[in-house]
Amino acid sequence: QVQLVDSGGGSVQTGGSLRLSCAASRYTESWYCMGWFRQVPGKEREGVAFMSSGGRTFYADSVKGRFTISRGNAKNPLVLYLLMNSLKPEDSSMYYCAVVSGFWYSCPTEDVRYDYWGQGTQVTVSS
């Protein structure tokens, strides 16, 4: 069974940085997209950043220029990172990584398209 494990969340002040990690195990697809979503209680889950197996990245406008998505090396490509710089209070949320198979270049941004999810890691940014 595919398993995603999120980690790296925490509490920081405005302007601070965090790096989230997501380790995927037992995932054997060659074409896929991995992404980060976030959700606060009472709101819809929001796509934050995505990376395809072909290496293309996509960012939500709200995080563009501040967040960077990347993945592990050739030996371990199914480790996903999200470096979050210049954090703002509105970035506070539960962050989840997710994966969907069958994509090489462009990634879907709708959460319903994703098959497997991590358990989430909380990010809190104080002003």
CSV table of N, CA and C in Angstrom, one decimal:
chain,number,residue,atom,x,y,z
A,1,GLN,N,0.8,-1.2,0.0
A,1,GLN,CA,0.0,0.0,0.0
A,1,GLN,C,0.9,1.2,0.0
A,2,VAL,N,0.5,2.2,-0.9
A,2,VAL,CA,1.3,3.5,-1.0
A,2,VAL,C,1.1,4.3,0.3
A,3,GLN,N,2.2,4.8,0.8
A,3,GLN,CA,2.2,5.6,2.0
A,3,GLN,C,2.9,6.9,1.8
A,4,LEU,N,2.3,8.0,2.2
A,4,LEU,CA,3.0,9.3,2.2
A,4,LEU,C,3.1,9.8,3.6
A,5,VAL,N,4.3,10.3,4.0
A,5,VAL,CA,4.5,10.8,5.3
A,5,VAL,C,5.0,12.2,5.2
A,6,ASP,N,4.2,13.1,5.7
A,6,ASP,CA,4.6,14.6,5.8
A,6,ASP,C,5.3,14.9,7.0
A,7,SER,N,6.2,15.8,6.9
A,7,SER,CA,6.9,16.3,8.1
A,7,SER,C,7.5,17.7,7.9
A,8,GLY,N,7.9,18.3,9.0
A,8,GLY,CA,8.6,19.6,8.8
A,8,GLY,C,7.8,20.8,9.2
A,9,GLY,N,6.6,20.7,9.6
A,9,GLY,CA,5.8,21.8,10.0
A,9,GLY,C,6.3,22.3,11.4
A,10,GLY,N,5.7,23.5,11.7
A,10,GLY,CA,6.1,24.1,13.0
A,10,GLY,C,5.5,25.5,13.1
A,11,SER,N,6.0,26.2,14.1
A,11,SER,CA,5.6,27.5,14.4
A,11,SER,C,6.8,28.5,14.2
A,12,VAL,N,6.5,29.5,13.4
A,12,VAL,CA,7.5,30.5,13.1
A,12,VAL,C,6.9,31.9,13.1
A,13,GLN,N,7.7,32.9,13.2
A,13,GLN,CA,7.2,34.3,13.1
A,13,GLN,C,7.1,34.7,11.6
A,14,THR,N,6.4,35.8,11.4
A,14,THR,CA,6.3,36.4,10.1
A,14,THR,C,7.6,36.6,9.5
A,15,GLY,N,7.8,36.2,8.3
A,15,GLY,CA,9.1,36.4,7.6
A,15,GLY,C,10.0,35.2,7.7
A,16,GLY,N,9.7,34.3,8.6
A,16,GLY,CA,10.5,33.1,8.8
A,16,GLY,C,10.4,32.1,7.7
A,17,SER,N,11.1,31.0,7.8
A,17,SER,CA,11.1,29.9,6.8
A,17,SER,C,10.9,28.5,7.4
A,18,LEU,N,10.3,27.7,6.7
A,18,LEU,CA,10.2,26.3,7.0
A,18,LEU,C,10.4,25.4,5.8
A,19,ARG,N,10.8,24.2,6.0
A,19,ARG,CA,10.9,23.3,4.8
A,19,ARG,C,10.1,22.0,5.2
A,20,LEU,N,9.1,21.8,4.4
A,20,LEU,CA,8.3,20.6,4.6
A,20,LEU,C,8.9,19.4,3.7
A,21,SER,N,8.7,18.2,4.2
A,21,SER,CA,9.1,17.0,3.5
A,21,SER,C,8.0,16.0,3.4
A,22,CYS,N,8.0,15.3,2.3
A,22,CYS,CA,7.0,14.2,2.1
A,22,CYS,C,7.8,13.0,1.5
A,23,ALA,N,7.7,11.9,2.2
A,23,ALA,CA,8.4,10.7,1.7
A,23,ALA,C,7.3,9.7,1.3
A,24,ALA,N,7.4,9.3,0.0
A,24,ALA,CA,6.5,8.3,-0.5
A,24,ALA,C,7.1,6.9,-0.5
A,25,SER,N,6.4,6.0,-0.1
A,25,SER,CA,6.9,4.6,-0.1
A,25,SER,C,5.9,3.7,-0.9
A,26,ARG,N,6.5,2.7,-1.5
A,26,ARG,CA,5.7,1.7,-2.2
A,26,ARG,C,5.0,2.3,-3.4
A,27,TYR,N,5.5,3.4,-4.0
A,27,TYR,CA,4.9,4.0,-5.1
A,27,TYR,C,5.9,3.7,-6.3
A,28,THR,N,5.3,3.0,-7.3
A,28,THR,CA,6.2,2.5,-8.4
A,28,THR,C,5.9,3.1,-9.8
A,29,GLU,N,5.0,4.1,-9.8
A,29,GLU,CA,4.6,4.7,-11.1
A,29,GLU,C,5.8,5.6,-11.6
A,30,SER,N,5.9,5.6,-13.0
A,30,SER,CA,7.0,6.4,-13.5
A,30,SER,C,6.5,7.8,-13.9
A,31,TRP,N,5.2,7.9,-14.3
A,31,TRP,CA,4.6,9.2,-14.6
A,31,TRP,C,3.7,9.6,-13.5
A,32,TYR,N,3.9,10.7,-12.9
A,32,TYR,CA,3.1,11.1,-11.8
A,32,TYR,C,3.2,12.6,-11.5
A,33,CYS,N,2.4,13.1,-10.7
A,33,CYS,CA,2.5,14.5,-10.1
A,33,CYS,C,2.4,14.4,-8.6
A,34,MET,N,3.3,15.1,-8.0
A,34,MET,CA,3.2,15.3,-6.6
A,34,MET,C,3.0,16.7,-6.2
A,35,GLY,N,2.2,17.0,-5.2
A,35,GLY,CA,1.9,18.3,-4.9
A,35,GLY,C,1.7,18.6,-3.4
A,36,TRP,N,1.6,19.8,-3.1
A,36,TRP,CA,1.3,20.3,-1.7
A,36,TRP,C,0.0,21.0,-1.7
A,37,PHE,N,-0.9,20.7,-0.8
A,37,PHE,CA,-2.1,21.4,-0.6
A,37,PHE,C,-2.1,21.9,0.8
A,38,ARG,N,-3.0,22.8,1.1
A,38,ARG,CA,-3.2,23.3,2.5
A,38,ARG,C,-4.7,23.5,2.7
A,39,GLN,N,-5.0,23.4,4.0
A,39,GLN,CA,-6.4,23.6,4.4
A,39,GLN,C,-6.5,24.1,5.8
A,40,VAL,N,-7.4,25.1,6.0
A,40,VAL,CA,-7.7,25.5,7.3
A,40,VAL,C,-9.2,25.1,7.6
A,41,PRO,N,-9.5,24.9,8.8
A,41,PRO,CA,-10.9,24.5,9.2
A,41,PRO,C,-11.9,25.4,8.6
A,42,GLY,N,-12.9,24.9,8.0
A,42,GLY,CA,-14.0,25.6,7.4
A,42,GLY,C,-13.8,26.2,6.0
A,43,LYS,N,-12.6,25.9,5.5
A,43,LYS,CA,-12.3,26.3,4.1
A,43,LYS,C,-12.0,25.2,3.2
A,44,GLU,N,-12.1,25.4,1.9
A,44,GLU,CA,-11.7,24.3,1.0
A,44,GLU,C,-10.2,24.1,0.9
A,45,ARG,N,-9.8,22.9,0.6
A,45,ARG,CA,-8.4,22.6,0.4
A,45,ARG,C,-7.9,23.4,-0.8
A,46,GLU,N,-6.7,24.0,-0.6
A,46,GLU,CA,-6.1,24.8,-1.7
A,46,GLU,C,-4.8,24.2,-2.2
A,47,GLY,N,-4.7,24.1,-3.5
A,47,GLY,CA,-3.4,23.7,-4.1
A,47,GLY,C,-2.3,24.7,-3.9
A,48,VAL,N,-1.2,24.4,-3.5
A,48,VAL,CA,-0.1,25.3,-3.2
A,48,VAL,C,1.0,25.2,-4.3
A,49,ALA,N,1.5,24.0,-4.5
A,49,ALA,CA,2.6,23.8,-5.4
A,49,ALA,C,2.6,22.4,-5.9
A,50,PHE,N,3.1,22.2,-7.2
A,50,PHE,CA,3.0,20.9,-7.8
A,50,PHE,C,4.3,20.7,-8.6
A,51,MET,N,4.7,19.4,-8.7
A,51,MET,CA,5.8,19.0,-9.6
A,51,MET,C,5.5,17.7,-10.3
A,52,SER,N,5.7,17.7,-11.6
A,52,SER,CA,5.4,16.5,-12.4
A,52,SER,C,6.7,15.7,-12.4
A,53,SER,N,6.5,14.4,-12.9
A,53,SER,CA,7.6,13.5,-13.0
A,53,SER,C,8.6,14.1,-14.1
A,54,GLY,N,8.1,14.9,-15.0
A,54,GLY,CA,9.0,15.5,-16.0
A,54,GLY,C,9.7,16.7,-15.5
A,55,GLY,N,9.4,17.1,-14.2
A,55,GLY,CA,10.1,18.2,-13.6
A,55,GLY,C,9.5,19.6,-13.7
A,56,ARG,N,8.3,19.7,-14.3
A,56,ARG,CA,7.7,21.0,-14.4
A,56,ARG,C,7.0,21.3,-13.1
A,57,THR,N,7.1,22.6,-12.7
A,57,THR,CA,6.5,23.1,-11.4
A,57,THR,C,5.4,24.1,-11.7
A,58,PHE,N,4.5,24.1,-10.7
A,58,PHE,CA,3.4,25.1,-10.8
A,58,PHE,C,3.2,25.6,-9.3
A,59,TYR,N,2.9,26.9,-9.2
A,59,TYR,CA,2.7,27.5,-7.9
A,59,TYR,C,1.4,28.3,-7.9
A,60,ALA,N,0.7,28.3,-6.8
A,60,ALA,CA,-0.5,29.2,-6.6
A,60,ALA,C,0.1,30.6,-6.6
A,61,ASP,N,-0.7,31.5,-7.1
A,61,ASP,CA,-0.3,32.9,-7.1
A,61,ASP,C,0.1,33.4,-5.7
A,62,SER,N,-0.6,32.9,-4.7
A,62,SER,CA,-0.4,33.4,-3.3
A,62,SER,C,1.0,33.0,-2.8
A,63,VAL,N,1.6,32.1,-3.4
A,63,VAL,CA,2.9,31.6,-2.8
A,63,VAL,C,4.1,31.8,-3.8
A,64,LYS,N,3.7,32.2,-5.0
A,64,LYS,CA,4.8,32.4,-6.1
A,64,LYS,C,5.8,33.3,-5.6
A,65,GLY,N,7.1,32.9,-5.8
A,65,GLY,CA,8.2,33.8,-5.4
A,65,GLY,C,8.6,33.6,-4.0
A,66,ARG,N,7.8,32.9,-3.2
A,66,ARG,CA,8.2,32.7,-1.8
A,66,ARG,C,8.4,31.2,-1.5
A,67,PHE,N,7.6,30.3,-2.2
A,67,PHE,CA,7.7,28.9,-1.9
A,67,PHE,C,8.5,28.2,-3.1
A,68,THR,N,9.2,27.2,-2.8
A,68,THR,CA,9.9,26.4,-3.8
A,68,THR,C,9.6,24.9,-3.6
A,69,ILE,N,9.1,24.3,-4.6
A,69,ILE,CA,8.9,22.8,-4.6
A,69,ILE,C,10.1,22.1,-5.2
A,70,SER,N,10.5,21.0,-4.6
A,70,SER,CA,11.6,20.3,-5.2
A,70,SER,C,11.4,18.8,-4.8
A,71,ARG,N,12.3,18.0,-5.4
A,71,ARG,CA,12.2,16.6,-5.0
A,71,ARG,C,13.6,16.0,-4.8
A,72,GLY,N,13.7,14.8,-4.3
A,72,GLY,CA,14.9,14.2,-4.0
A,72,GLY,C,15.7,13.9,-5.2
A,73,ASN,N,16.9,13.3,-5.0
A,73,ASN,CA,17.8,13.1,-6.1
A,73,ASN,C,17.4,11.9,-6.9
A,74,ALA,N,18.2,11.5,-7.9
A,74,ALA,CA,17.8,10.5,-8.8
A,74,ALA,C,17.6,9.1,-8.1
A,75,LYS,N,18.4,9.0,-7.1
A,75,LYS,CA,18.3,7.7,-6.3
A,75,LYS,C,17.0,7.7,-5.5
A,76,ASN,N,16.5,8.8,-5.2
A,76,ASN,CA,15.3,8.9,-4.3
A,76,ASN,C,14.4,10.0,-4.7
A,77,PRO,N,13.8,9.9,-5.9
A,77,PRO,CA,13.0,11.0,-6.5
A,77,PRO,C,11.6,11.2,-5.8
A,78,LEU,N,11.2,10.2,-5.0
A,78,LEU,CA,9.9,10.3,-4.4
A,78,LEU,C,9.9,10.8,-3.0
A,79,VAL,N,10.8,11.8,-2.8
A,79,VAL,CA,10.8,12.6,-1.6
A,79,VAL,C,10.5,14.0,-2.1
A,80,LEU,N,9.5,14.6,-1.6
A,80,LEU,CA,9.1,15.9,-2.1
A,80,LEU,C,9.3,16.9,-1.0
A,81,TYR,N,9.8,18.1,-1.4
A,81,TYR,CA,10.1,19.2,-0.4
A,81,TYR,C,9.3,20.4,-0.8
A,82,LEU,N,9.0,21.2,0.2
A,82,LEU,CA,8.4,22.5,0.0
A,82,LEU,C,9.2,23.5,0.9
A,83,LEU,N,10.0,24.3,0.3
A,83,LEU,CA,10.7,25.4,1.1
A,83,LEU,C,9.9,26.6,1.1
A,84,MET,N,9.5,27.0,2.2
A,84,MET,CA,8.6,28.2,2.4
A,84,MET,C,9.4,29.3,3.0
A,85,ASN,N,9.6,30.4,2.3
A,85,ASN,CA,10.3,31.6,2.8
A,85,ASN,C,9.3,32.7,2.9
A,86,SER,N,9.7,33.7,3.6
A,86,SER,CA,8.9,34.9,3.8
A,86,SER,C,7.5,34.6,4.2
A,87,LEU,N,7.4,33.7,5.2
A,87,LEU,CA,6.0,33.3,5.6
A,87,LEU,C,5.2,34.4,6.2
A,88,LYS,N,3.9,34.3,5.9
A,88,LYS,CA,2.9,35.2,6.4
A,88,LYS,C,1.9,34.5,7.3
A,89,PRO,N,1.2,35.3,8.1
A,89,PRO,CA,0.2,34.6,9.0
A,89,PRO,C,-0.9,33.9,8.1
A,90,GLU,N,-1.2,34.4,7.0
A,90,GLU,CA,-2.2,33.7,6.1
A,90,GLU,C,-1.7,32.4,5.5
A,91,ASP,N,-0.4,32.1,5.7
A,91,ASP,CA,0.1,30.8,5.3
A,91,ASP,C,-0.1,29.7,6.3
A,92,SER,N,-0.6,30.1,7.5
A,92,SER,CA,-0.9,29.2,8.6
A,92,SER,C,-2.0,28.2,8.1
A,93,SER,N,-1.7,26.9,8.2
A,93,SER,CA,-2.6,25.9,7.7
A,93,SER,C,-2.1,24.5,8.0
A,94,MET,N,-2.9,23.5,7.8
A,94,MET,CA,-2.4,22.2,7.7
A,94,MET,C,-2.0,21.9,6.3
A,95,TYR,N,-0.8,21.4,6.1
A,95,TYR,CA,-0.2,21.2,4.8
A,95,TYR,C,-0.2,19.7,4.5
A,96,TYR,N,-0.6,19.3,3.3
A,96,TYR,CA,-0.7,17.9,2.9
A,96,TYR,C,0.0,17.7,1.6
A,97,CYS,N,0.8,16.6,1.5
A,97,CYS,CA,1.3,16.2,0.2
A,97,CYS,C,0.4,15.2,-0.4
A,98,ALA,N,0.4,15.1,-1.7
A,98,ALA,CA,-0.4,14.2,-2.4
A,98,ALA,C,0.2,13.7,-3.7
A,99,VAL,N,-0.2,12.6,-4.2
A,99,VAL,CA,0.4,12.1,-5.5
A,99,VAL,C,-0.7,11.5,-6.3
A,100,VAL,N,-0.6,11.7,-7.6
A,100,VAL,CA,-1.5,11.1,-8.6
A,100,VAL,C,-0.6,10.6,-9.8
A,101,SER,N,-1.0,9.4,-10.3
A,101,SER,CA,-0.2,8.8,-11.4
A,101,SER,C,-0.7,9.2,-12.8
A,102,GLY,N,0.1,9.1,-13.8
A,102,GLY,CA,-0.3,9.3,-15.1
A,102,GLY,C,0.0,10.6,-15.8
A,103,PHE,N,0.8,11.4,-15.1
A,103,PHE,CA,1.2,12.7,-15.6
A,103,PHE,C,2.7,12.9,-15.8
A,104,TRP,N,3.1,13.4,-16.9
A,104,TRP,CA,4.5,13.6,-17.1
A,104,TRP,C,4.9,15.1,-17.1
A,105,TYR,N,4.1,16.0,-17.7
A,105,TYR,CA,4.4,17.4,-17.8
A,105,TYR,C,3.6,18.3,-16.9
A,106,SER,N,2.3,18.4,-17.2
A,106,SER,CA,1.4,19.2,-16.4
A,106,SER,C,0.7,18.5,-15.4
A,107,CYS,N,0.5,19.2,-14.3
A,107,CYS,CA,-0.2,18.5,-13.1
A,107,CYS,C,-1.6,19.1,-12.9
A,108,PRO,N,-2.5,18.3,-12.5
A,108,PRO,CA,-3.8,18.8,-12.1
A,108,PRO,C,-3.7,19.5,-10.8
A,109,THR,N,-4.5,20.5,-10.6
A,109,THR,CA,-4.5,21.2,-9.3
A,109,THR,C,-5.7,21.0,-8.4
A,110,GLU,N,-6.6,20.2,-8.9
A,110,GLU,CA,-7.8,19.9,-8.1
A,110,GLU,C,-7.5,18.7,-7.1
A,111,ASP,N,-7.8,18.9,-5.9
A,111,ASP,CA,-7.5,17.9,-4.9
A,111,ASP,C,-8.2,16.6,-5.2
A,112,VAL,N,-9.3,16.6,-5.8
A,112,VAL,CA,-10.1,15.3,-6.1
A,112,VAL,C,-9.4,14.4,-7.1
A,113,ARG,N,-8.4,15.0,-7.8
A,113,ARG,CA,-7.7,14.2,-8.8
A,113,ARG,C,-6.6,13.4,-8.2
A,114,TYR,N,-6.2,13.6,-6.9
A,114,TYR,CA,-5.1,13.0,-6.3
A,114,TYR,C,-5.5,11.7,-5.6
A,115,ASP,N,-4.7,10.7,-5.7
A,115,ASP,CA,-5.0,9.4,-5.2
A,115,ASP,C,-4.6,9.1,-3.8
A,116,TYR,N,-3.4,9.6,-3.4
A,116,TYR,CA,-2.8,9.3,-2.1
A,116,TYR,C,-2.4,10.5,-1.4
A,117,TRP,N,-2.6,10.5,-0.1
A,117,TRP,CA,-2.4,11.7,0.7
A,117,TRP,C,-1.5,11.4,1.9
A,118,GLY,N,-0.7,12.4,2.3
A,118,GLY,CA,0.0,12.3,3.6
A,118,GLY,C,-1.0,12.7,4.7
A,119,GLN,N,-0.5,12.5,5.9
A,119,GLN,CA,-1.4,12.8,7.1
A,119,GLN,C,-1.4,14.2,7.5
A,120,GLY,N,-0.6,15.1,6.9
A,120,GLY,CA,-0.6,16.5,7.1
A,120,GLY,C,0.4,16.9,8.2
A,121,THR,N,0.9,18.1,8.0
A,121,THR,CA,1.8,18.7,9.0
A,121,THR,C,1.4,20.2,9.2
A,122,GLN,N,1.3,20.6,10.4
A,122,GLN,CA,0.7,21.9,10.7
A,122,GLN,C,1.8,23.0,10.6
A,123,VAL,N,1.5,24.1,10.0
A,123,VAL,CA,2.3,25.3,9.9
A,123,VAL,C,1.6,26.4,10.5
A,124,THR,N,2.2,27.1,11.5
A,124,THR,CA,1.6,28.2,12.1
A,124,THR,C,2.6,29.4,12.1
A,125,VAL,N,2.1,30.5,11.5
A,125,VAL,CA,2.9,31.7,11.4
A,125,VAL,C,2.3,32.8,12.2
A,126,SER,N,3.1,33.3,13.2
A,126,SER,CA,2.6,34.3,14.1
A,126,SER,C,3.1,35.7,13.6
A,127,SER,N,2.2,36.7,13.9
A,127,SER,CA,2.6,38.1,13.5
A,127,SER,C,3.4,38.8,14.6
